Tab-separated table of C-alpha atoms in Angstrom:
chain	number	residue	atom	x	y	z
V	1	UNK	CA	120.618	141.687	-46.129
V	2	UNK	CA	119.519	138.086	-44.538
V	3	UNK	CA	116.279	138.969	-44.734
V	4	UNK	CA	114.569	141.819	-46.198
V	5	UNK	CA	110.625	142.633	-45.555
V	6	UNK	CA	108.189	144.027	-43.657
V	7	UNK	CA	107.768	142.527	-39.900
V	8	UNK	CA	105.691	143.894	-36.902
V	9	UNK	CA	107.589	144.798	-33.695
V	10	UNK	CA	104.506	144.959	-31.426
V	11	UNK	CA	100.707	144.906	-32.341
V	12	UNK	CA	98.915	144.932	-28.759
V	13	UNK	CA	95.729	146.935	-26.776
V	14	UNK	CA	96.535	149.351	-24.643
V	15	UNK	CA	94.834	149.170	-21.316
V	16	UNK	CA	96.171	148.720	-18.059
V	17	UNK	CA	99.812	150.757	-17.698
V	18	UNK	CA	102.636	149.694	-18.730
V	19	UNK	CA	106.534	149.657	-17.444
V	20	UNK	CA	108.645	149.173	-20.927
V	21	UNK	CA	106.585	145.969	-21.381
V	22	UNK	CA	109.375	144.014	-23.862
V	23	UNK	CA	108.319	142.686	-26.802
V	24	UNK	CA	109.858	139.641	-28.429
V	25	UNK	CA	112.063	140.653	-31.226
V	26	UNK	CA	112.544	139.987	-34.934
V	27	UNK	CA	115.673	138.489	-36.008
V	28	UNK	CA	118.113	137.786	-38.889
V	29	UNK	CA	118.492	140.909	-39.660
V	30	UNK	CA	122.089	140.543	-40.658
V	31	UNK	CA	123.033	143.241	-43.146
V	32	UNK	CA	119.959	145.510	-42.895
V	33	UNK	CA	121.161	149.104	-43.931
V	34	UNK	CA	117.980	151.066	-43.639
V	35	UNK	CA	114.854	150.635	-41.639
V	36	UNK	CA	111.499	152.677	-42.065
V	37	UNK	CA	109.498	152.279	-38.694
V	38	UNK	CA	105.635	152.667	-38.683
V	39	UNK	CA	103.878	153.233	-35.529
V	40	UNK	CA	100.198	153.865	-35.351
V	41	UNK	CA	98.557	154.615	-31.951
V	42	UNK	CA	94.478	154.238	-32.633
V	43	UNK	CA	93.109	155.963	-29.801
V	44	UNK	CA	89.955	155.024	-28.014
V	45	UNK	CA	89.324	155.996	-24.410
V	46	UNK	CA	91.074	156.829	-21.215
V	47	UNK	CA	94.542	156.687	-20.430
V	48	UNK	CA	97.114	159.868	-20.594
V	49	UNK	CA	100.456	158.870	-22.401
V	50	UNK	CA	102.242	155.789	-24.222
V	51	UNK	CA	105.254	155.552	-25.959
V	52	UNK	CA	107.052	152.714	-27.972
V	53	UNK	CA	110.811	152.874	-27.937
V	54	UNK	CA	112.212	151.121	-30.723
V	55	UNK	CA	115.594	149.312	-30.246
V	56	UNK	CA	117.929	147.396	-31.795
V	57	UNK	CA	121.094	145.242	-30.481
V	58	UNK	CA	124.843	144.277	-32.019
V	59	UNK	CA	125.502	141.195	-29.212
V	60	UNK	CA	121.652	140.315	-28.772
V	61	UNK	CA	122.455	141.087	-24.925
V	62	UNK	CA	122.834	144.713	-24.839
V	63	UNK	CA	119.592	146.958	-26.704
V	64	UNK	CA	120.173	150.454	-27.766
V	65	UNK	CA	117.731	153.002	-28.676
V	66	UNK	CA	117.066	154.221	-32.006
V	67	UNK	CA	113.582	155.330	-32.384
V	68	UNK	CA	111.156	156.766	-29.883
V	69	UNK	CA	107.123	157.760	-30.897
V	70	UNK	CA	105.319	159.225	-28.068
V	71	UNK	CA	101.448	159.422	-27.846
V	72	UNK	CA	98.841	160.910	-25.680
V	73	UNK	CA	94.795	160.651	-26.718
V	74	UNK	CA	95.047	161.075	-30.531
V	75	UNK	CA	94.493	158.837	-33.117
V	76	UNK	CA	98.093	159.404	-35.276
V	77	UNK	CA	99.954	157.419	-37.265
V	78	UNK	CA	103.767	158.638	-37.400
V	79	UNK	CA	106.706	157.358	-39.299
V	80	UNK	CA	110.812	157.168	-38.988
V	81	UNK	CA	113.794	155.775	-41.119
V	82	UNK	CA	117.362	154.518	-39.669
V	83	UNK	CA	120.054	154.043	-41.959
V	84	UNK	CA	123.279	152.565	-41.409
V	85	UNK	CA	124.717	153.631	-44.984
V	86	UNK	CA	126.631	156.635	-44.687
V	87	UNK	CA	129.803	157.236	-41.866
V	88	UNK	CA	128.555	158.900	-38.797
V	89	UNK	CA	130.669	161.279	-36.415
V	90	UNK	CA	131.676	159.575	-33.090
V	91	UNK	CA	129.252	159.990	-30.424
V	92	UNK	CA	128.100	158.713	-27.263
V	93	UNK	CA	125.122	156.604	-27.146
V	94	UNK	CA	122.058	157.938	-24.744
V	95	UNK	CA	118.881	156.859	-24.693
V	96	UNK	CA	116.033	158.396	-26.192
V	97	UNK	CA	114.383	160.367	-23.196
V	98	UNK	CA	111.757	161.677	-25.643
V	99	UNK	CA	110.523	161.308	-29.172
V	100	UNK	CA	113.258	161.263	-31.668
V	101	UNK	CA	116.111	159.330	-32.965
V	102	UNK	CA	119.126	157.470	-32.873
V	103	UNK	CA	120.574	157.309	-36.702
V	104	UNK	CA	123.296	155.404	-37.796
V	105	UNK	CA	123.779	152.211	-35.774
V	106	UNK	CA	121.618	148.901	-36.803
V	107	UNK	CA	122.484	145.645	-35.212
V	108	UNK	CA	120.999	142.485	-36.184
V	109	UNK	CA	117.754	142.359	-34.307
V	110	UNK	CA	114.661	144.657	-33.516
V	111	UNK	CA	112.407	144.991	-30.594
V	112	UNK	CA	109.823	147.453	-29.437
V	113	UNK	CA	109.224	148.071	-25.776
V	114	UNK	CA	105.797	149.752	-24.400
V	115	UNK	CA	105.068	152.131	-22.150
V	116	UNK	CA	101.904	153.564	-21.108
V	117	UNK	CA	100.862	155.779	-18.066
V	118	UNK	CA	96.868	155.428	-17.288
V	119	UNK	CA	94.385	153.095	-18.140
V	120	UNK	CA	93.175	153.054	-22.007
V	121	UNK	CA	90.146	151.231	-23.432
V	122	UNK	CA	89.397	150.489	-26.855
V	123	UNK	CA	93.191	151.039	-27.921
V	124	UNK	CA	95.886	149.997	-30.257
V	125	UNK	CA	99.228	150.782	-31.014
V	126	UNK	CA	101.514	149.290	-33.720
V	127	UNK	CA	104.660	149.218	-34.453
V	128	UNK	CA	105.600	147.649	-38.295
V	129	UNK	CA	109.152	147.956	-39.678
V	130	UNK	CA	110.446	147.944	-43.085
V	131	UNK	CA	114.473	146.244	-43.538
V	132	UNK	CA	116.554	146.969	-45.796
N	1	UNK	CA	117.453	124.342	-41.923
N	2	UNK	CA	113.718	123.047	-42.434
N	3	UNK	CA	112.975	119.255	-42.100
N	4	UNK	CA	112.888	117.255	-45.270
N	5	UNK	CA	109.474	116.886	-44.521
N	6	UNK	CA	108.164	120.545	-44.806
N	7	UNK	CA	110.629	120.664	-47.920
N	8	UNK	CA	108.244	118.055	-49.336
N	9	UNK	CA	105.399	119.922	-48.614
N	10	UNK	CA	106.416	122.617	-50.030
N	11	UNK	CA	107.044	121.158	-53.156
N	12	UNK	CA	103.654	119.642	-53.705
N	13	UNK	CA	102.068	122.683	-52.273
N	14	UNK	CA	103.877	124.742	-54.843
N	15	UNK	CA	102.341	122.956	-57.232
N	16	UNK	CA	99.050	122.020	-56.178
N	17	UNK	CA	98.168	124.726	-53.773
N	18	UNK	CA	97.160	128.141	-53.660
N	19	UNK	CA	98.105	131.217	-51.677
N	20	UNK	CA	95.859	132.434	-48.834
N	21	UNK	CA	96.514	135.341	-46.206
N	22	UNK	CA	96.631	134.173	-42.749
N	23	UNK	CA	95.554	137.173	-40.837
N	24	UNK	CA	95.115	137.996	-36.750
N	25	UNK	CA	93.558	140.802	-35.703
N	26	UNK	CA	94.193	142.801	-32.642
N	27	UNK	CA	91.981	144.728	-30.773
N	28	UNK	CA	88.160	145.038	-31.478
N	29	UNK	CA	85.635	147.487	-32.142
N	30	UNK	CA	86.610	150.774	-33.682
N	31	UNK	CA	90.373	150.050	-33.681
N	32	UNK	CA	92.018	147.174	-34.832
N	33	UNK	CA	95.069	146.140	-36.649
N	34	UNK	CA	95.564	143.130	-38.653
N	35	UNK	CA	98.729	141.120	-38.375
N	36	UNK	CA	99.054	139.398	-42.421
N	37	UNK	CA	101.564	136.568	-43.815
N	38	UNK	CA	100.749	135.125	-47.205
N	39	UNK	CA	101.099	131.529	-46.941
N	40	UNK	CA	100.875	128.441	-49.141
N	41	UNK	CA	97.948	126.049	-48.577
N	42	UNK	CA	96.141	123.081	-50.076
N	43	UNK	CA	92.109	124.353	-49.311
N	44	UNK	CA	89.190	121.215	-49.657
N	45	UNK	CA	85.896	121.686	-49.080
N	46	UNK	CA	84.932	118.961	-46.350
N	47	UNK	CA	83.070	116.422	-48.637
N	48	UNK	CA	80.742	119.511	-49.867
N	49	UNK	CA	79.465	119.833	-46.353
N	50	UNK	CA	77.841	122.931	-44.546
N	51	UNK	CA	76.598	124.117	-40.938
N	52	UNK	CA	73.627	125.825	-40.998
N	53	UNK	CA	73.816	128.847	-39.119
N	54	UNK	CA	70.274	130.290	-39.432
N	55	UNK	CA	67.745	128.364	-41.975
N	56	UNK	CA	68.961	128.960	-45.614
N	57	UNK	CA	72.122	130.216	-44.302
N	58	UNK	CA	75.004	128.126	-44.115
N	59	UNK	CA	78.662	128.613	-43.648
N	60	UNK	CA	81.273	125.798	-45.781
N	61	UNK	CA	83.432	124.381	-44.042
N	62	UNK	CA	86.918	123.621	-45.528
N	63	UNK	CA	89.930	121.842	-44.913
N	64	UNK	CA	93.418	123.217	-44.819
N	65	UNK	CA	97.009	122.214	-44.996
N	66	UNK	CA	99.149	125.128	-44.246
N	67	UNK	CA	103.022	124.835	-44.196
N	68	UNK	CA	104.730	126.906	-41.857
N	69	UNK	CA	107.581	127.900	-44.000
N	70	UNK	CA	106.241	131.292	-44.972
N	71	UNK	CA	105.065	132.287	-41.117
N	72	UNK	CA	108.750	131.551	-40.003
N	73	UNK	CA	109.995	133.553	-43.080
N	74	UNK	CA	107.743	136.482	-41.654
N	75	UNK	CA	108.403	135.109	-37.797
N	76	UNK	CA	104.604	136.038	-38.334
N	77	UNK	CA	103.093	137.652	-35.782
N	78	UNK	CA	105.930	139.873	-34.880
N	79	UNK	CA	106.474	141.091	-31.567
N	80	UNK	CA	104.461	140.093	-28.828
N	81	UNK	CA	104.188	140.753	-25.165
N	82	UNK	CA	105.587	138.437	-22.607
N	83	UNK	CA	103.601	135.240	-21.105
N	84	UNK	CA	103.482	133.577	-18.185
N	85	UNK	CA	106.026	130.601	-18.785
N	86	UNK	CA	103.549	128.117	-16.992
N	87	UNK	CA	100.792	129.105	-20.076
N	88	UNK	CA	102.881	129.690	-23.084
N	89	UNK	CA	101.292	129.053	-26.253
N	90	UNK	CA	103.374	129.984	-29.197
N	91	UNK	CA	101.986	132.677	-31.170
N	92	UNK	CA	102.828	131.620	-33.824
N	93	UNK	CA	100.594	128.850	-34.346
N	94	UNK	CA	97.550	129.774	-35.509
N	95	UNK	CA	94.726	130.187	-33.317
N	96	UNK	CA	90.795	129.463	-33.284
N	97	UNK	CA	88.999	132.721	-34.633
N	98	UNK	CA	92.475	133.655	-36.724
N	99	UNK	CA	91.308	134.398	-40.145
N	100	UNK	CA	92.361	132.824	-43.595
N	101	UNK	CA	91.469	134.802	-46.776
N	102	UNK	CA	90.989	132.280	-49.470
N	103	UNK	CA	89.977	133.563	-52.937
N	104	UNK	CA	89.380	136.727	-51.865
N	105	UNK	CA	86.596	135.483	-48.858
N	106	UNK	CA	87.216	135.704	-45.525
N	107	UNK	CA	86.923	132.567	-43.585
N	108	UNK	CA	87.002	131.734	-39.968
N	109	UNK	CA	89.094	129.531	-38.412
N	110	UNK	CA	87.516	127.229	-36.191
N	111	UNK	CA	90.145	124.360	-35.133
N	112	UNK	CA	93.729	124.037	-35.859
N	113	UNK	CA	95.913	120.789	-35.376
N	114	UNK	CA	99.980	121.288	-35.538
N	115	UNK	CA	101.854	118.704	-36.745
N	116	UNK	CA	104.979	117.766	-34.889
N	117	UNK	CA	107.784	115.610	-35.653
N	118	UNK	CA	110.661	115.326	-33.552
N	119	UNK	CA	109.597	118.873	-32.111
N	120	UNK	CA	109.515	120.495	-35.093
N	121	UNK	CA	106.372	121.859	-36.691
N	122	UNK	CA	105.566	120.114	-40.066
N	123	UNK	CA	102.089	121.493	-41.235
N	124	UNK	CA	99.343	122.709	-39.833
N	125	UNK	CA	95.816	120.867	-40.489
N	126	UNK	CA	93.359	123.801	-40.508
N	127	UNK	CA	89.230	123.736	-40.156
N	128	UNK	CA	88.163	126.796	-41.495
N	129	UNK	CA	84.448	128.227	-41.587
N	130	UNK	CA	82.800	130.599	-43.754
């Protein structure tokens, strides 16, 4: 691939809530065949659930859904890969709704988007990618 | 393509320079994350010079060229959250109280200065404390 490393979708406090707050995205990602996502929520205070939706996008206009971590008031760190390798059966997209995954389909750009419901204090979440 | 003028500067500063770890950190207290890019960088001390911070304790204070190429390479710091148009400061310059790890110490960064040529940013002239 283009360009091959490790690159952070969103590193940000949590406090106020948040409406799938878009981050800016990582690019040149042509040819990536794999990704392992890290997202670590460090918990502090307050607040009741947060989620970050990882997505990627094939016509940097339309973003799809591949990876969704969910959090509530617990320090966790949880991991996911995508690969693009192998054939896949046809199926219809749909957006993740709750944690899980979409495998098989990697464009050529990543983005994270953050939600949160409640007010934190004193917390982070992280979301780091490995391409491949 | 980069400007013939960070080409240059990367050239010399493959040579002459060293590697440091530009670092910013999110969040503070308890929980934080740091946000790392390895970059190449010429470090000088500032004519030997210190600022006392408390008598018999003083902090260096250095000078440092820092290219950009590596923070593109990274697009160092990642995602970020949306500004306000009217305020936007691009993240990825970096910013007063960033940190740069040179030789293993952490220092403080206490002014940075961009340099632009025909809206392109050439180097970065870094004052770094610690």
């Amino acid at each position: 691939m283009d360009s091959p490393g490790t690159f952070v979708l969103a590193a940000r406090q949590i406090t106020v809530p948040l409406t799938q707050e878009i981050q800016t995205s990582i690019e040149n990602l042509d040819g990536m065949e794999a990704v392992t996502i890290e997202a670590q929520f460090q918990y502090g205070q307050g607040g009741a659930a947060a989620s970050a939706v990882v997505q990627t996008t094939m016509d940097g206009v339309t973003w799809r859904d591949i990876a969704r971590f969910d959090f509530t008031n617990l320090s966790v760190t949880k991991t996911a890969t995508i690969a693009a390798v192998l054939s896949y059966p046809i199926a219809p997209y749909v957006p993740l709704p709750a944690e899980g995954i979409n495998d098989g389909a990697l464009g050529n750009q990543l983005r994270a988007l953050i939600t949160s419901t409640g007010t934190y204090a004193n917390t982070v979440l992280s979301v780091r990618v490995s391409a491949r | 393509m980069a400007s013939p003028l960070v080409d240059a500067l990367d050239r010399g500063l493959a040579r002459n320079g060293e590697d440091v770890v530009l670092r910013r950190v999110i969040g503070n207290g308890s929980n934080t994350t740091n946000i790392d890019v390895t970059c190449r960088a010429l470090v000088r001390s500032f004519r030997l010079d210190t600022v006392e911070i408390a008598p018999a304790l003083a902090q260096n204070i250095l000078v440092v060229i820092l290219s950009p190429t590596q923070i593109r390479r990274a697009q160092w710091p990642g995602g970020t959250a949306p500004q306000d148009p009217a305020k936007f400061v691009d993240p990825s310059i970096p910013r007063r109280l960033d940190i740069l790890v040179i030789k293993d110490r952490v220092r403080t960064i206490e002014s940075v200065d961009p340099i632009d040529v025909d809206g392109e940013i050439v180097r970065f002239n870094i004052k770094a404390l610690g």
